[in-house]
């Protein structure tokens, strides 16, 4: 018994004799013993072949058939382990993938299938890995390992940039995962991937669900609100966009100790976007007769517009500080122009009309002076290195308001290198 070579030779000779005698019962026992011996010696290809011989000798209804099939699967699995140890991962995968078709209901088949799909990911064979994970899900949906499949498929889809497919898996995780933190993170990532995949309608649904469901962490819900405002900009739904802009403003103001530079930036951004409504409402109001009444409405609109832009200045975010200052200057400048362009009474004689014009100028001049001062203050920010869009526009306004100072043309002097 201790001599394996002799034992193998004995089994093979006995098998040949029993085959000649047509003693099938003892013949399958000999082949089974030989297969076990070869398996123990890790001659796994030969062990598989021997087990196949046993299988051919058994009827389809034989009670030992399933056991022999599992032994074949075990030999294949051990062969795959040998290939892995020899750093032949691709060949090992091919061996492992034979097992699910051979013994689909066995535990070893589930393990082999799962391992093969993981190794395909290691090999960065993403499309093949996708096929195997989906096949595993279809075969073994009730197996505990199936619970890990959404995360595996997300990773595969990410590598293939199949964003909508990844988002669908993440949505499922956000609904079914046992860990509430995983559910939260999955929902936000699903929204991002739907957006990245161009499915804006579904991205809006996911961001909205997140923003209404998770108040914490604060920075994440602020980003979700910001995303909603931007997506509604894309879909041209201004009323819905304003809703989320107001959420950003309120969120930042009520953040307390959780307030961050980013939340303050988003609050300033949202405030500046909302402020444009007040600015446009002011700019659209005409000055018409009777002037006193229309001017009163104009002043009320001016006061409201100034208040919202002054609130933006309190954020102390440079990008929106220059914007707010420019707009405040533009408001005063607009009022000055509107006064000068306002409707004149039709029953004035020449002298009365001249006096009326002088009165309008007296009314308009202080507003123009305020506009100049504010634009100058904004323009001076360029001295400290801030020269953004709104500083440039303040310079442009000053060229119109004070052309003698701000609209001078450079004079270039011609010279000659000649000697006279």
Coordinates of C-alpha atoms in Angstrom, one line a residue:
X1 CA 0.0 0.0 0.0
X2 CA 2.9 2.4 0.7
X3 CA 4.1 2.1 -2.9
X4 CA 1.9 4.4 -4.9
X5 CA 3.4 3.5 -8.3
X6 CA 2.8 -0.2 -7.6
X7 CA -0.7 0.6 -6.5
X8 CA -1.4 2.6 -9.6
X9 CA 0.0 -0.2 -11.8
X10 CA -2.1 -2.8 -9.9
X11 CA -5.3 -0.7 -10.4
X12 CA -4.7 -0.3 -14.1
X13 CA -4.0 -4.0 -14.6
X14 CA -7.1 -5.0 -12.6
X15 CA -9.2 -2.6 -14.6
X16 CA -8.0 -4.1 -17.9
X17 CA -8.8 -7.6 -16.6
X18 CA -12.3 -6.6 -15.3
X19 CA -13.0 -4.9 -18.6
X20 CA -12.2 -8.1 -20.4
X21 CA -14.5 -10.0 -18.1
X22 CA -17.3 -7.3 -18.4
X23 CA -17.4 -7.0 -14.6
X24 CA -18.7 -3.5 -14.7
X25 CA -19.5 -3.3 -11.0
X26 CA -15.9 -4.0 -9.9
X27 CA -14.5 -2.1 -12.8
X28 CA -16.1 1.2 -11.6
X29 CA -14.7 0.5 -8.1
X30 CA -11.2 0.1 -9.5
X31 CA -11.5 3.3 -11.6
X32 CA -12.8 5.2 -8.5
X33 CA -9.9 4.0 -6.4
X34 CA -7.4 4.9 -9.1
X35 CA -9.0 8.4 -9.5
X36 CA -8.8 9.0 -5.8
X37 CA -5.1 7.9 -5.8
X38 CA -4.3 10.3 -8.7
X39 CA -6.2 13.1 -7.0
X40 CA -4.1 12.6 -3.9
X41 CA -0.9 12.7 -6.0
X42 CA -2.2 16.0 -7.6
X43 CA -2.1 14.4 -11.0
X44 CA -5.4 16.2 -11.5
X45 CA -5.9 15.9 -15.2
X46 CA -5.5 12.2 -15.0
X47 CA -7.7 12.0 -11.9
X48 CA -10.5 13.8 -13.8
X49 CA -10.1 11.4 -16.7
X50 CA -10.4 8.4 -14.3
X51 CA -13.5 9.9 -12.6
X52 CA -15.0 10.3 -16.1
X53 CA -14.4 6.6 -16.7
X54 CA -16.4 5.9 -13.5
X55 CA -19.1 8.2 -14.6
X56 CA -19.5 6.3 -17.9
X57 CA -19.9 3.1 -16.0
X58 CA -22.8 4.4 -13.9
X59 CA -26.3 4.6 -15.0
X60 CA -28.1 8.0 -15.2
X61 CA -30.1 7.1 -12.1
X62 CA -27.2 5.7 -10.0
X63 CA -27.1 7.2 -6.5
X64 CA -23.3 7.6 -6.6
X65 CA -23.4 9.7 -9.8
X66 CA -23.7 13.1 -8.1
X67 CA -20.9 12.2 -5.7
X68 CA -18.5 11.3 -8.6
X69 CA -19.5 14.6 -10.4
X70 CA -18.5 16.5 -7.3
X71 CA -15.2 14.7 -7.2
X72 CA -14.5 15.7 -10.9
X73 CA -15.4 19.3 -9.9
X74 CA -13.0 19.1 -7.0
X75 CA -10.2 17.8 -9.3
X76 CA -10.8 20.7 -11.7
X77 CA -10.8 23.2 -8.9
X78 CA -7.5 21.8 -7.5
X79 CA -6.1 22.1 -11.1
X80 CA -7.1 25.7 -11.2
X81 CA -5.3 26.3 -7.9
X82 CA -2.2 24.8 -9.4
X83 CA -2.4 27.2 -12.4
X84 CA -2.9 30.1 -10.1
X85 CA 0.2 29.1 -8.1
X86 CA 2.1 29.1 -11.4
X87 CA 0.7 32.6 -12.2
X88 CA -1.4 31.3 -15.1
X89 CA -4.5 33.1 -14.0
X90 CA -6.3 33.2 -17.4
X91 CA -5.9 29.4 -17.7
X92 CA -7.1 29.0 -14.1
X93 CA -10.3 30.9 -15.0
X94 CA -11.0 28.6 -17.9
X95 CA -10.8 25.6 -15.6
X96 CA -13.0 27.2 -13.0
X97 CA -15.7 28.1 -15.5
X98 CA -16.0 24.5 -16.5
X99 CA -17.4 23.6 -13.0
X100 CA -20.7 25.5 -13.0
X101 CA -21.8 23.6 -16.1
X102 CA -20.6 20.3 -14.8
X103 CA -22.1 20.4 -11.3
X104 CA -24.4 23.5 -11.3
X105 CA -26.1 22.7 -8.0
X106 CA -22.9 22.1 -6.0
X107 CA -21.3 24.5 -3.5
X108 CA -18.0 24.1 -5.3
X109 CA -19.6 25.3 -8.5
X110 CA -20.8 28.5 -6.8
X111 CA -17.3 29.1 -5.3
X112 CA -15.6 28.4 -8.6
X113 CA -17.9 30.7 -10.5
X114 CA -17.4 33.5 -8.0
X115 CA -13.7 33.1 -8.0
X116 CA -13.5 33.0 -11.8
X117 CA -15.4 36.3 -12.1
X118 CA -13.1 37.9 -9.5
X119 CA -10.0 36.7 -11.4
X120 CA -11.5 38.2 -14.6
X121 CA -11.6 41.5 -12.9
X122 CA -8.0 41.1 -11.8
X123 CA -7.2 40.5 -15.4
X124 CA -9.2 43.6 -16.4
X125 CA -11.3 41.6 -18.7
X126 CA -14.3 43.7 -17.9
X127 CA -16.8 42.5 -20.4
X128 CA -16.2 38.9 -19.6
X129 CA -16.4 39.6 -15.9
X130 CA -19.8 41.3 -16.5
X131 CA -21.1 38.2 -18.3
X132 CA -20.0 36.0 -15.5
X133 CA -21.4 38.1 -12.7
X134 CA -24.8 38.4 -14.4
X135 CA -24.7 34.6 -15.0
X136 CA -23.9 34.0 -11.3
X137 CA -26.8 36.2 -10.3
X138 CA -29.1 34.2 -12.6
X139 CA -27.9 30.9 -11.3
X140 CA -27.4 31.6 -7.6
X141 CA -29.6 34.6 -6.8
X142 CA -30.4 33.2 -3.3
X143 CA -26.8 32.4 -2.4
X144 CA -25.3 34.7 0.2
X145 CA -22.5 35.7 -2.2
X146 CA -25.1 37.2 -4.5
X147 CA -25.4 40.1 -2.1
X148 CA -22.0 41.3 -3.0
X149 CA -22.8 41.3 -6.8
X150 CA -24.1 44.9 -7.1
X151 CA -20.8 46.4 -5.8
X152 CA -18.9 44.0 -8.2
X153 CA -21.0 45.0 -11.1
X154 CA -20.7 48.7 -10.3
X155 CA -16.9 48.3 -10.5
X156 CA -17.2 46.5 -13.8
X157 CA -19.6 49.1 -15.3
X158 CA -17.4 51.9 -14.1
X159 CA -14.4 50.5 -16.0
X160 CA -16.5 50.2 -19.1
X161 CA -18.0 53.7 -18.5
X162 CA -21.5 52.1 -18.6
X163 CA -22.8 54.8 -16.3
X164 CA -26.5 54.1 -16.5
X165 CA -26.0 50.4 -15.8
X166 CA -23.7 51.3 -12.8
X167 CA -26.4 53.7 -11.6
X168 CA -29.1 51.0 -11.8
X169 CA -27.0 48.7 -9.5
X170 CA -26.3 51.6 -7.1
X171 CA -30.0 52.4 -7.0
X172 CA -30.7 48.7 -6.0
X173 CA -28.0 49.0 -3.3
X174 CA -29.6 52.2 -2.0
X175 CA -32.9 50.4 -1.6
X176 CA -31.8 47.0 -0.3
X177 CA -28.4 47.1 1.4
X178 CA -28.5 46.4 5.2
X179 CA -26.0 49.2 6.0
X180 CA -27.7 52.6 6.1
X181 CA -24.5 54.4 5.3
X182 CA -24.0 52.2 2.2
X183 CA -27.6 53.0 1.1
X184 CA -26.9 56.7 1.5
X185 CA -23.7 56.7 -0.4
X186 CA -25.1 54.5 -3.1
X187 CA -28.0 56.8 -3.7
X188 CA -25.8 59.9 -4.2
X189 CA -23.4 58.0 -6.5
X190 CA -26.4 56.6 -8.5
X191 CA -27.5 60.2 -9.1
X192 CA -24.0 61.2 -10.3
X193 CA -23.8 58.3 -12.7
X194 CA -27.2 58.9 -14.2
X195 CA -26.1 62.5 -14.7
X196 CA -22.8 61.4 -16.2
X197 CA -24.6 59.0 -18.5
X198 CA -26.9 61.8 -19.8
X199 CA -30.1 60.6 -18.1
X200 CA -30.9 63.9 -16.6
X201 CA -34.5 63.1 -15.7
X202 CA -33.5 60.1 -13.6
X203 CA -30.5 62.0 -12.1
X204 CA -33.0 64.6 -10.9
X205 CA -35.1 62.0 -9.3
X206 CA -32.1 60.5 -7.4
X207 CA -30.7 63.9 -6.3
X208 CA -34.1 65.0 -5.2
X209 CA -34.6 61.8 -3.2
X210 CA -31.2 62.2 -1.6
X211 CA -31.8 65.9 -0.7
X212 CA -35.2 65.1 0.9
X213 CA -34.0 62.0 2.7
X214 CA -30.5 62.9 4.1
X215 CA -29.9 66.1 6.0
X216 CA -26.5 64.8 7.0
X217 CA -23.7 65.0 6.2
X218 CA -24.3 68.7 5.6
X219 CA -21.7 69.2 2.9
X220 CA -23.2 66.3 0.8
X221 CA -26.8 67.6 1.0
X222 CA -25.6 71.0 0.0
X223 CA -24.0 69.5 -3.1
X224 CA -27.2 67.6 -3.9
X225 CA -29.2 70.9 -3.7
X226 CA -26.6 72.6 -6.0
X227 CA -26.9 69.7 -8.5
X228 CA -30.7 70.1 -8.5
X229 CA -30.3 73.8 -9.3
X230 CA -27.9 73.2 -12.1
X231 CA -30.0 70.3 -13.6
X232 CA -33.1 72.5 -13.6
X233 CA -31.0 75.1 -15.4
X234 CA -30.4 72.5 -18.1
X235 CA -34.0 71.6 -18.3
X236 CA -35.1 75.2 -18.5
X237 CA -37.4 75.0 -15.4
X238 CA -36.7 78.3 -13.6
X239 CA -39.3 78.0 -10.9
X240 CA -38.0 74.6 -9.8
X241 CA -34.5 76.0 -10.0
X242 CA -35.3 78.9 -7.7
X243 CA -36.7 76.4 -5.1
X244 CA -33.3 74.7 -4.8
X245 CA -31.4 78.0 -4.9
X246 CA -33.4 79.1 -1.9
X247 CA -32.6 75.8 -0.2
X248 CA -28.9 76.5 -0.7
X249 CA -29.3 80.0 0.9
X250 CA -31.3 78.7 3.8
X251 CA -29.1 75.7 4.3
X252 CA -25.9 77.8 4.5
X253 CA -27.5 80.4 6.8
X254 CA -28.7 77.7 9.2
X255 CA -25.6 75.6 9.2
X256 CA -24.1 77.0 12.4
X257 CA -20.9 75.3 13.3
X258 CA -21.2 73.1 10.2
X259 CA -20.8 76.0 7.9
X260 CA -17.8 75.7 5.5
X261 CA -16.1 77.7 2.9
X262 CA -17.9 75.6 0.3
X263 CA -21.3 76.1 1.8
X264 CA -20.7 79.9 2.1
X265 CA -19.7 79.8 -1.6
X266 CA -22.8 78.0 -2.6
X267 CA -24.9 80.4 -0.5
X268 CA -23.3 83.3 -2.2
X269 CA -23.8 81.7 -5.6
X270 CA -27.5 81.0 -5.0
X271 CA -28.1 84.5 -3.6
X272 CA -26.5 86.0 -6.7
X273 CA -28.7 83.9 -8.9
X274 CA -31.8 84.8 -7.0
X275 CA -30.8 88.5 -6.9
X276 CA -31.0 88.7 -10.6
X277 CA -34.8 88.5 -10.4
X278 CA -34.8 91.6 -8.2
X279 CA -32.4 93.4 -10.6
X280 CA -34.5 92.5 -13.7
X281 CA -37.7 93.6 -11.9
X282 CA -36.1 97.0 -11.1
X283 CA -34.7 97.4 -14.6
X284 CA -38.0 96.6 -16.3
X285 CA -40.0 99.2 -14.4
X286 CA -40.6 102.2 -16.7
X287 CA -40.7 105.8 -15.5
X288 CA -43.8 107.3 -17.0
X289 CA -46.4 109.9 -16.2
X290 CA -47.4 110.6 -13.5
X291 CA -43.7 110.5 -12.7
X292 CA -44.2 110.8 -8.9
X293 CA -46.1 107.6 -8.8
X294 CA -43.9 105.6 -11.1
X295 CA -40.8 106.9 -9.4
X296 CA -42.1 105.7 -6.1
X297 CA -42.5 102.2 -7.5
X298 CA -39.0 102.4 -9.0
X299 CA -37.5 103.4 -5.7
X300 CA -39.2 100.5 -3.9
X301 CA -37.8 98.1 -6.5
X302 CA -34.4 99.8 -6.1
X303 CA -34.5 99.3 -2.4
X304 CA -35.3 95.6 -2.7
X305 CA -32.6 95.1 -5.3
X306 CA -30.0 96.9 -3.2
X307 CA -30.9 94.8 -0.2
X308 CA -30.3 91.5 -1.9
X309 CA -27.0 92.6 -3.4
X310 CA -25.8 94.0 -0.1
X311 CA -26.6 90.7 1.5
X312 CA -24.3 89.0 -1.0
X313 CA -21.5 91.2 0.2
X314 CA -21.8 89.7 3.6
X315 CA -20.7 86.3 2.3
X316 CA -17.2 87.8 1.6
X317 CA -16.7 85.6 -1.4
X318 CA -14.6 87.6 -3.9
X319 CA -16.2 86.3 -7.0
X320 CA -19.7 87.4 -5.8
X321 CA -18.5 90.5 -4.1
X322 CA -17.3 92.0 -7.4
X323 CA -20.6 90.9 -9.0
X324 CA -22.7 92.5 -6.3
X325 CA -20.7 95.7 -6.4
X326 CA -21.1 95.9 -10.2
X327 CA -24.8 95.3 -9.9
X328 CA -25.3 98.0 -7.3
X329 CA -23.4 100.4 -9.5
X330 CA -25.5 99.4 -12.4
X331 CA -28.7 99.9 -10.4
X332 CA -27.8 103.5 -9.6
X333 CA -26.6 104.1 -13.2
X334 CA -29.9 102.6 -14.5
X335 CA -32.0 104.8 -12.3
X336 CA -30.0 107.9 -13.4
X337 CA -30.6 107.0 -17.1
X338 CA -34.2 106.1 -16.6
X339 CA -34.8 109.5 -15.0
X340 CA -33.2 111.3 -17.9
X341 CA -35.2 109.2 -20.4
X342 CA -38.5 109.3 -18.6
X343 CA -41.7 110.4 -20.2
X344 CA -42.1 114.3 -20.3
X345 CA -45.5 116.0 -19.8
X346 CA -47.0 117.1 -23.1
X347 CA -48.5 120.4 -22.0
X348 CA -45.2 122.2 -21.1
X349 CA -44.0 125.2 -23.0
X350 CA -40.4 125.6 -23.9
X351 CA -39.4 127.4 -20.7
X352 CA -41.3 125.0 -18.5
X353 CA -39.8 122.0 -20.3
X354 CA -36.3 123.4 -19.8
X355 CA -36.9 123.8 -16.1
X356 CA -38.3 120.3 -16.0
X357 CA -35.1 119.0 -17.6
X358 CA -33.0 120.8 -15.1
X359 CA -35.0 119.2 -12.2
X360 CA -34.6 115.8 -13.8
X361 CA -30.8 116.3 -14.0
X362 CA -30.7 117.3 -10.4
X363 CA -32.6 114.1 -9.5
X364 CA -30.4 111.9 -11.7
X365 CA -27.0 113.4 -11.0
X366 CA -26.6 112.0 -7.4
X367 CA -27.4 108.5 -8.6
X368 CA -24.8 108.8 -11.4
X369 CA -22.3 110.0 -8.8
X370 CA -23.0 106.9 -6.6
X371 CA -22.7 104.6 -9.6
X372 CA -19.3 106.1 -10.5
X373 CA -18.0 105.7 -6.9
X374 CA -19.2 102.1 -6.6
X375 CA -17.7 101.1 -10.0
X376 CA -14.4 102.9 -9.1
X377 CA -14.3 100.9 -5.8
X378 CA -14.9 97.7 -7.8
X379 CA -12.2 98.6 -10.4
X380 CA -9.7 99.3 -7.6
X381 CA -9.8 95.6 -6.8
X382 CA -7.6 95.0 -9.8
X383 CA -4.8 96.6 -7.8
X384 CA -4.9 93.6 -5.5
X385 CA -4.9 91.1 -8.3
X386 CA -8.7 90.7 -8.7
X387 CA -9.6 91.2 -12.3
X388 CA -12.6 89.1 -13.1
X389 CA -15.6 89.6 -15.4
X390 CA -17.3 92.0 -13.0
X391 CA -14.2 94.2 -12.4
X392 CA -13.8 94.4 -16.2
X393 CA -17.4 95.4 -16.6
X394 CA -17.0 98.1 -14.0
X395 CA -14.1 99.5 -16.1
X396 CA -16.4 99.4 -19.1
X397 CA -19.1 101.3 -17.3
X398 CA -16.6 103.9 -16.1
X399 CA -15.5 104.4 -19.7
X400 CA -19.1 105.5 -20.4
X401 CA -19.6 107.5 -17.3
X402 CA -16.2 109.2 -17.2
X403 CA -14.8 108.9 -20.7
X404 CA -12.3 111.7 -20.1
X405 CA -10.6 109.6 -17.4
X406 CA -11.3 106.0 -18.4
X407 CA -11.6 106.1 -22.2
X408 CA -8.2 107.6 -23.1
X409 CA -6.4 106.2 -26.1
X410 CA -2.8 105.2 -25.8
X411 CA -0.4 107.4 -27.8
X412 CA 2.4 105.6 -29.5
X413 CA 5.4 107.6 -30.5
X414 CA 7.2 106.8 -33.8
X415 CA 11.0 106.8 -33.6
X416 CA 13.9 106.1 -36.0
X417 CA 17.2 104.5 -35.5
X418 CA 18.8 106.7 -38.1
X419 CA 21.6 109.1 -37.3
X420 CA 21.2 112.7 -38.3

